[in-house]
Coordinates of C-alpha atoms in Angstrom, one line a residue:
X1 CA 42.2 34.9 -17.1
X2 CA 41.4 32.1 -14.7
X3 CA 41.6 28.7 -16.3
X4 CA 39.6 26.2 -14.2
X5 CA 40.8 23.3 -16.4
X6 CA 44.3 23.7 -15.1
X7 CA 45.7 23.7 -18.7
X8 CA 48.1 26.7 -18.9
X9 CA 50.0 25.6 -22.1
X10 CA 47.2 27.0 -24.3
X11 CA 48.0 30.5 -23.0
X12 CA 51.7 30.3 -24.0
X13 CA 52.5 31.5 -27.5
X14 CA 55.0 33.7 -29.3
X15 CA 57.3 33.7 -26.3
X16 CA 61.1 33.2 -26.0
X17 CA 62.3 31.3 -23.0
X18 CA 65.0 33.3 -21.2
X19 CA 65.2 31.5 -17.9
X20 CA 63.6 28.8 -15.9
X21 CA 63.4 29.2 -12.1
X22 CA 62.2 26.5 -9.7
X23 CA 60.8 27.4 -6.3
X24 CA 60.1 24.8 -3.7
X25 CA 57.9 25.5 -0.7
X26 CA 58.1 22.2 1.2
X27 CA 55.4 21.3 3.6
X28 CA 56.3 21.3 7.3
X29 CA 57.4 18.0 8.8
X30 CA 55.0 18.4 11.7
X31 CA 52.2 18.6 9.2
X32 CA 52.9 15.2 7.8
X33 CA 53.1 13.8 11.3
X34 CA 49.9 15.5 12.3
X35 CA 48.1 14.1 9.2
X36 CA 49.3 10.6 10.1
X37 CA 48.0 11.1 13.6
X38 CA 44.6 12.2 12.2
X39 CA 44.4 9.0 10.2
X40 CA 45.0 6.9 13.4
X41 CA 42.3 9.0 15.1
X42 CA 39.7 8.4 12.4
X43 CA 39.9 11.9 11.0
X44 CA 40.0 12.2 7.2
X45 CA 42.2 15.1 5.8
X46 CA 41.5 16.6 2.4
X47 CA 43.3 19.3 0.5
X48 CA 41.3 22.1 -1.2
X49 CA 43.6 24.5 -2.9
X50 CA 43.9 27.1 -5.7
X51 CA 47.2 25.6 -6.8
X52 CA 47.7 23.6 -10.0
X53 CA 46.4 20.0 -9.7
X54 CA 49.8 18.5 -10.4
X55 CA 51.4 20.5 -7.7
X56 CA 48.6 19.8 -5.2
X57 CA 48.7 16.1 -5.9
X58 CA 52.5 16.0 -5.4
X59 CA 52.3 17.8 -2.1
X60 CA 49.4 15.6 -1.0
X61 CA 51.5 12.5 -1.7
X62 CA 54.4 13.9 0.4
X63 CA 52.0 14.6 3.3
X64 CA 50.2 11.3 3.2
X65 CA 46.8 12.7 2.1
X66 CA 45.0 9.8 0.5
X67 CA 42.6 9.9 -2.5
X68 CA 42.4 11.1 -6.1
X69 CA 43.1 14.6 -7.2
X70 CA 40.5 16.6 -9.2
X71 CA 40.5 20.0 -10.8
X72 CA 37.9 22.5 -9.9
X73 CA 36.3 22.0 -13.4
X74 CA 36.1 18.3 -12.9
X75 CA 34.6 18.7 -9.4
X76 CA 32.0 21.3 -10.6
X77 CA 31.0 19.0 -13.5
X78 CA 30.0 16.2 -11.1
X79 CA 26.2 15.9 -10.4
X80 CA 25.3 15.8 -6.7
X81 CA 24.5 12.1 -6.9
X82 CA 27.8 11.4 -8.5
X83 CA 29.6 13.5 -5.9
X84 CA 27.9 11.7 -3.1
X85 CA 29.1 8.4 -4.6
X86 CA 32.7 9.5 -5.3
X87 CA 33.5 11.9 -2.5
X88 CA 35.0 9.2 -0.3
X89 CA 37.7 8.7 -3.0
X90 CA 38.6 12.4 -3.4
X91 CA 41.6 13.6 -1.5
X92 CA 42.6 16.7 -3.4
X93 CA 40.6 19.4 -5.3
X94 CA 42.7 21.9 -7.1
X95 CA 41.9 25.2 -8.9
X96 CA 38.8 25.5 -6.9
X97 CA 36.3 28.4 -6.8
X98 CA 34.7 29.5 -3.4
X99 CA 31.4 27.7 -4.4
X100 CA 33.3 24.5 -4.8
X101 CA 34.5 24.6 -1.2
X102 CA 31.0 25.3 0.1
X103 CA 29.6 22.4 -2.0
X104 CA 32.2 19.9 -0.7
X105 CA 31.5 20.9 2.9
X106 CA 27.8 20.5 2.3
X107 CA 28.1 17.1 0.7
X108 CA 30.3 15.8 3.5
X109 CA 27.8 17.1 6.1
X110 CA 24.9 15.5 4.3
X111 CA 26.7 12.2 4.7
X112 CA 26.8 12.6 8.4
X113 CA 30.4 13.8 8.8
X114 CA 31.5 16.5 11.3
X115 CA 33.4 18.9 9.0
X116 CA 36.2 21.3 10.0
X117 CA 37.4 23.7 7.3
X118 CA 40.6 25.8 7.3
X119 CA 41.3 28.9 5.3
X120 CA 42.9 32.3 5.3
X121 CA 41.4 34.3 2.4
X122 CA 38.1 36.2 2.0
X123 CA 36.9 33.5 -0.5
X124 CA 37.3 30.9 2.3
X125 CA 34.7 32.6 4.6
X126 CA 31.6 31.0 3.1
X127 CA 33.0 27.5 3.5
X128 CA 34.2 28.2 7.0
X129 CA 30.7 29.5 7.9
X130 CA 29.1 26.4 6.4
X131 CA 31.4 23.9 8.2
X132 CA 30.8 22.6 11.7
X133 CA 34.1 24.1 12.8
X134 CA 35.7 26.9 10.9
X135 CA 39.4 27.4 11.4
X136 CA 41.1 30.6 10.4
X137 CA 44.8 31.5 10.1
X138 CA 45.8 34.0 12.8
X139 CA 48.8 35.4 11.0
X140 CA 47.9 35.3 7.3
X141 CA 44.2 35.2 7.7
X142 CA 41.9 38.1 6.8
X143 CA 39.6 39.7 9.3
X144 CA 36.6 38.4 7.4
X145 CA 37.9 34.8 7.7
X146 CA 38.6 35.3 11.4
X147 CA 35.1 36.6 12.0
X148 CA 33.6 33.6 10.2
X149 CA 35.6 31.0 12.1
X150 CA 35.1 29.3 15.4
X151 CA 38.8 28.7 15.9
X152 CA 41.8 30.9 15.0
X153 CA 45.3 29.4 14.7
X154 CA 47.7 31.9 16.1
X155 CA 50.7 30.1 14.6
X156 CA 49.1 29.1 11.2
X157 CA 50.2 25.5 11.8
X158 CA 48.0 22.6 10.9
X159 CA 49.6 20.5 13.6
X160 CA 48.1 22.8 16.2
X161 CA 44.6 21.7 15.1
X162 CA 45.6 18.1 15.9
X163 CA 47.0 19.2 19.2
X164 CA 43.7 20.9 20.0
X165 CA 41.8 17.7 19.0
X166 CA 44.0 15.7 21.4
X167 CA 43.5 18.2 24.1
X168 CA 39.7 18.2 23.6
X169 CA 39.6 14.4 23.7
X170 CA 41.6 14.5 26.9
X171 CA 39.2 16.9 28.5
X172 CA 36.2 14.9 27.5
X173 CA 37.8 11.7 28.6
X174 CA 38.6 13.1 32.1
X175 CA 35.1 14.5 32.4
X176 CA 33.7 11.0 31.6
X177 CA 36.0 9.6 34.3
X178 CA 34.6 12.0 36.8
X179 CA 31.0 11.3 35.7
X180 CA 31.4 7.5 35.9
X181 CA 32.9 7.6 39.4
X182 CA 30.3 10.1 40.7
X183 CA 27.4 8.0 39.4
X184 CA 28.8 4.9 41.1
X185 CA 29.4 6.8 44.4
X186 CA 25.9 8.2 44.3
X187 CA 24.4 4.8 43.6
X188 CA 26.5 3.3 46.4
X189 CA 25.3 5.9 48.9
X190 CA 21.6 5.5 48.0
X191 CA 21.7 1.7 47.9
X192 CA 23.6 1.5 51.2
X193 CA 20.9 3.4 53.1
X194 CA 18.1 1.6 51.3
X195 CA 19.7 -1.7 52.1
X196 CA 20.3 -0.7 55.7
X197 CA 16.6 0.2 56.1
X198 CA 15.4 -3.0 54.5
X199 CA 17.6 -5.3 56.5
X200 CA 17.7 -3.2 59.7
X201 CA 21.4 -2.8 59.7
X202 CA 22.8 -0.3 62.3
X203 CA 19.2 0.9 62.9
X204 CA 19.0 2.0 59.3
X205 CA 22.0 4.4 59.7
X206 CA 25.2 2.7 58.6
X207 CA 26.9 6.1 58.3
X208 CA 26.3 9.2 60.4
X209 CA 25.6 12.5 58.6
X210 CA 29.0 14.0 59.5
X211 CA 30.7 10.8 58.3
X212 CA 29.0 11.2 54.9
X213 CA 30.2 14.8 54.7
X214 CA 33.7 13.6 55.5
X215 CA 33.6 11.1 52.6
X216 CA 32.2 13.7 50.3
X217 CA 34.5 16.6 51.2
X218 CA 37.7 15.0 52.4
X219 CA 37.9 11.9 50.2
X220 CA 35.7 12.4 47.1
X221 CA 36.9 15.9 46.4
X222 CA 40.5 14.7 46.2
X223 CA 39.4 11.9 43.9
X224 CA 37.5 14.4 41.7
X225 CA 40.5 16.7 41.4
X226 CA 42.7 13.7 40.5
X227 CA 40.3 12.5 37.8
X228 CA 39.7 16.0 36.4
X229 CA 43.4 16.7 35.9
X230 CA 44.4 13.1 35.1
X231 CA 46.9 12.3 32.4
X232 CA 45.5 11.4 29.0
X233 CA 44.4 7.8 28.7
X234 CA 46.8 5.7 26.6
X235 CA 45.5 5.2 23.1
X236 CA 43.2 8.2 23.2
X237 CA 44.1 9.3 19.7
X238 CA 43.6 5.8 18.3
X239 CA 39.9 5.9 19.2
X240 CA 37.3 6.5 16.6
X241 CA 35.5 9.8 16.7
X242 CA 32.5 9.9 19.0
X243 CA 29.1 10.4 17.4
X244 CA 27.4 13.6 18.6
X245 CA 24.2 11.5 18.9
X246 CA 25.8 9.1 21.3
X247 CA 24.5 9.5 24.9
X248 CA 26.9 10.5 27.7
X249 CA 26.0 7.3 29.5
X250 CA 24.8 4.5 27.2
X251 CA 22.5 1.8 28.5
X252 CA 25.2 -0.9 28.9
X253 CA 27.5 1.5 30.7
X254 CA 24.6 2.7 33.0
X255 CA 24.0 -1.0 34.0
X256 CA 27.7 -1.4 34.8
X257 CA 27.7 1.8 36.9
X258 CA 24.6 0.6 38.8
X259 CA 26.1 -2.8 39.5
X260 CA 29.3 -1.1 40.7
X261 CA 27.3 1.0 43.1
X262 CA 25.4 -2.1 44.3
X263 CA 28.7 -3.8 45.0
X264 CA 29.8 -0.8 47.1
X265 CA 26.6 -1.0 49.1
X266 CA 26.9 -4.7 49.6
X267 CA 30.5 -4.5 50.8
X268 CA 29.8 -1.6 53.2
X269 CA 26.6 -3.2 54.6
X270 CA 28.3 -6.5 55.1
X271 CA 31.1 -4.9 57.1
X272 CA 28.8 -2.8 59.2
X273 CA 26.5 -5.8 59.9
X274 CA 29.5 -7.9 60.9
X275 CA 30.9 -5.2 63.1
X276 CA 27.6 -4.4 64.8
X277 CA 27.1 -8.1 65.8
X278 CA 30.6 -8.3 67.4
X279 CA 31.6 -4.9 68.5
X280 CA 28.6 -2.6 68.8
X281 CA 27.3 0.3 66.8
X282 CA 30.2 2.8 67.2
X283 CA 32.7 0.4 65.9
X284 CA 30.3 -0.7 63.1
X285 CA 29.7 2.8 61.8
X286 CA 33.5 3.5 61.9
X287 CA 34.1 0.4 59.9
X288 CA 31.4 1.5 57.5
X289 CA 33.1 4.9 57.1
X290 CA 36.5 3.2 56.5
X291 CA 35.1 0.6 54.0
X292 CA 33.1 3.2 52.0
X293 CA 36.1 5.5 51.8
X294 CA 38.4 2.7 50.6
X295 CA 35.8 1.5 48.1
X296 CA 35.6 5.1 46.7
X297 CA 39.3 5.2 46.3
X298 CA 39.4 1.8 44.5
X299 CA 36.4 3.0 42.3
X300 CA 38.4 6.0 41.2
X301 CA 41.3 3.8 40.2
X302 CA 39.1 1.2 38.5
X303 CA 36.9 3.5 36.5
X304 CA 39.6 5.8 35.1
X305 CA 39.3 3.3 32.3
X306 CA 36.2 1.1 32.0
X307 CA 38.0 -1.7 30.1
X308 CA 41.8 -1.7 30.9
X309 CA 43.1 -3.4 34.0
X310 CA 44.6 -1.2 36.7
X311 CA 47.5 -3.5 36.9
X312 CA 49.6 -1.8 34.3
X313 CA 52.2 1.0 34.2
X314 CA 49.7 3.7 33.2
X315 CA 48.0 3.4 36.6
X316 CA 51.1 4.8 38.4
X317 CA 52.3 7.1 35.6
X318 CA 50.5 10.2 36.8
X319 CA 52.4 11.4 39.9
X320 CA 49.7 14.0 40.8
X321 CA 46.9 11.4 40.8
X322 CA 49.0 9.0 42.9
X323 CA 49.7 11.8 45.4
X324 CA 46.0 12.6 45.7
X325 CA 45.2 8.9 46.2
X326 CA 47.8 8.7 49.0
X327 CA 46.3 11.8 50.7
X328 CA 42.9 10.2 50.5
X329 CA 44.2 7.0 52.1
X330 CA 45.9 9.0 54.8
X331 CA 42.7 10.9 55.6
X332 CA 40.8 7.6 55.7
X333 CA 43.2 6.4 58.3
X334 CA 43.5 9.6 60.3
X335 CA 39.7 10.0 60.8
X336 CA 39.7 6.9 62.9
X337 CA 42.9 7.6 64.9
X338 CA 43.2 11.3 65.7
X339 CA 41.3 12.1 68.9
X340 CA 40.0 15.4 67.6
X341 CA 38.6 13.9 64.4
X342 CA 37.2 11.0 66.5
X343 CA 35.1 13.4 68.6
X344 CA 33.8 15.3 65.6
X345 CA 32.9 12.3 63.5
X346 CA 32.0 9.8 66.2
X347 CA 34.7 7.3 65.2
X348 CA 36.8 4.9 67.3
X349 CA 40.1 3.1 66.9
X350 CA 40.0 -0.1 64.9
X351 CA 42.0 -3.2 65.7
X352 CA 43.7 -5.5 63.3
X353 CA 40.6 -7.8 62.9
X354 CA 38.4 -4.9 62.1
X355 CA 40.7 -3.4 59.6
X356 CA 41.1 -6.8 58.0
X357 CA 37.3 -7.0 57.5
X358 CA 37.3 -3.7 55.8
X359 CA 40.1 -4.8 53.4
X360 CA 38.3 -8.0 52.6
X361 CA 35.3 -6.1 51.3
X362 CA 37.6 -3.8 49.3
X363 CA 39.7 -6.7 47.8
X364 CA 36.4 -8.5 46.9
X365 CA 35.2 -5.4 45.0
X366 CA 38.5 -5.1 43.3
X367 CA 38.5 -8.7 42.2
X368 CA 35.0 -8.5 40.8
X369 CA 35.7 -5.3 38.9
X370 CA 38.9 -6.8 37.3
X371 CA 37.0 -9.9 36.4
X372 CA 34.3 -7.9 34.7
X373 CA 36.9 -6.0 32.7
X374 CA 38.6 -9.2 31.7
X375 CA 35.3 -10.6 30.4
X376 CA 34.7 -7.4 28.4
X377 CA 38.2 -7.5 26.9
X378 CA 37.8 -11.1 25.8
X379 CA 34.3 -10.3 24.4
X380 CA 35.6 -7.2 22.5
X381 CA 38.6 -9.2 21.2
X382 CA 36.4 -12.0 19.9
X383 CA 33.9 -9.6 18.4
X384 CA 36.7 -7.7 16.7

């Protein structure tokens, strides 16, 4: 019979001991490392098992799973209000029935947690269905469990789940890099033309239509590819889990993106106005094209991380990203020097003074962006 109390001695009587065999099934080393990584990432790991409570508690200690160990009978005896109060201290539940698993998942979800549940047997299917993310074993898992799950581990290795979490965070982080940069670029374009119209700079047309297309398709596409396939940001797995209710662009971040776009517009218009007064409209629009392109490249570098300075080793650690940035720089230079491109995009050669004016705007933008990051880091450090 199934003894939920975990006390097996009561079942032993009138027996003669002939032999004692000890079998050890040690946990995988990568599982312990993965659980430690989960802890750093703000992910709480619990063990729910049909094994004896003593065995489960010993294995949990080896793996670094924190919390007390309960038997299924003790768990089932807790009222809902008691379980809500104590669930944070529970690390292991042993000798569980299927309904215990479902109840634990439900309690954790009621407290606002995003719950992932792993399992391989038919009795795990209800809990996998109830969880936000059901994870079935691909080798030992039953077909019922696989049908109930959102994810199937083809190698039955817990560490693979953590690898998937890291990959998911990397994808989301790269998507956010792209969104941030695109929002800044869009704001920069809009504000540049609004400002040119208000202040009558370059007859309200600081960039020609084909020049805008050149920036979008020759420069920005390379930047987008570089950001989309960028290396994971350092410390990605040390971040707290993101709340599903958190907006993609929070109000404070939106303000920063708008200010960054405004700085691009100011820098571009200042260069165009300076060039128009001294060299005429053709040179001014060429300088505007060059300045805008360079500012977009610097924006991609700066907004890969909204807080960390670009003056660190991580900035140059991704060879693919660096190559794409160099190609974008080369295209920015070639569009003003190759005769064929000059005819298509109405650009002219720029002399040293004109290039210097473009770089002054870019360096000014870079300095202000780094200053803003420095203030944010100081503020976060003091708040922490």
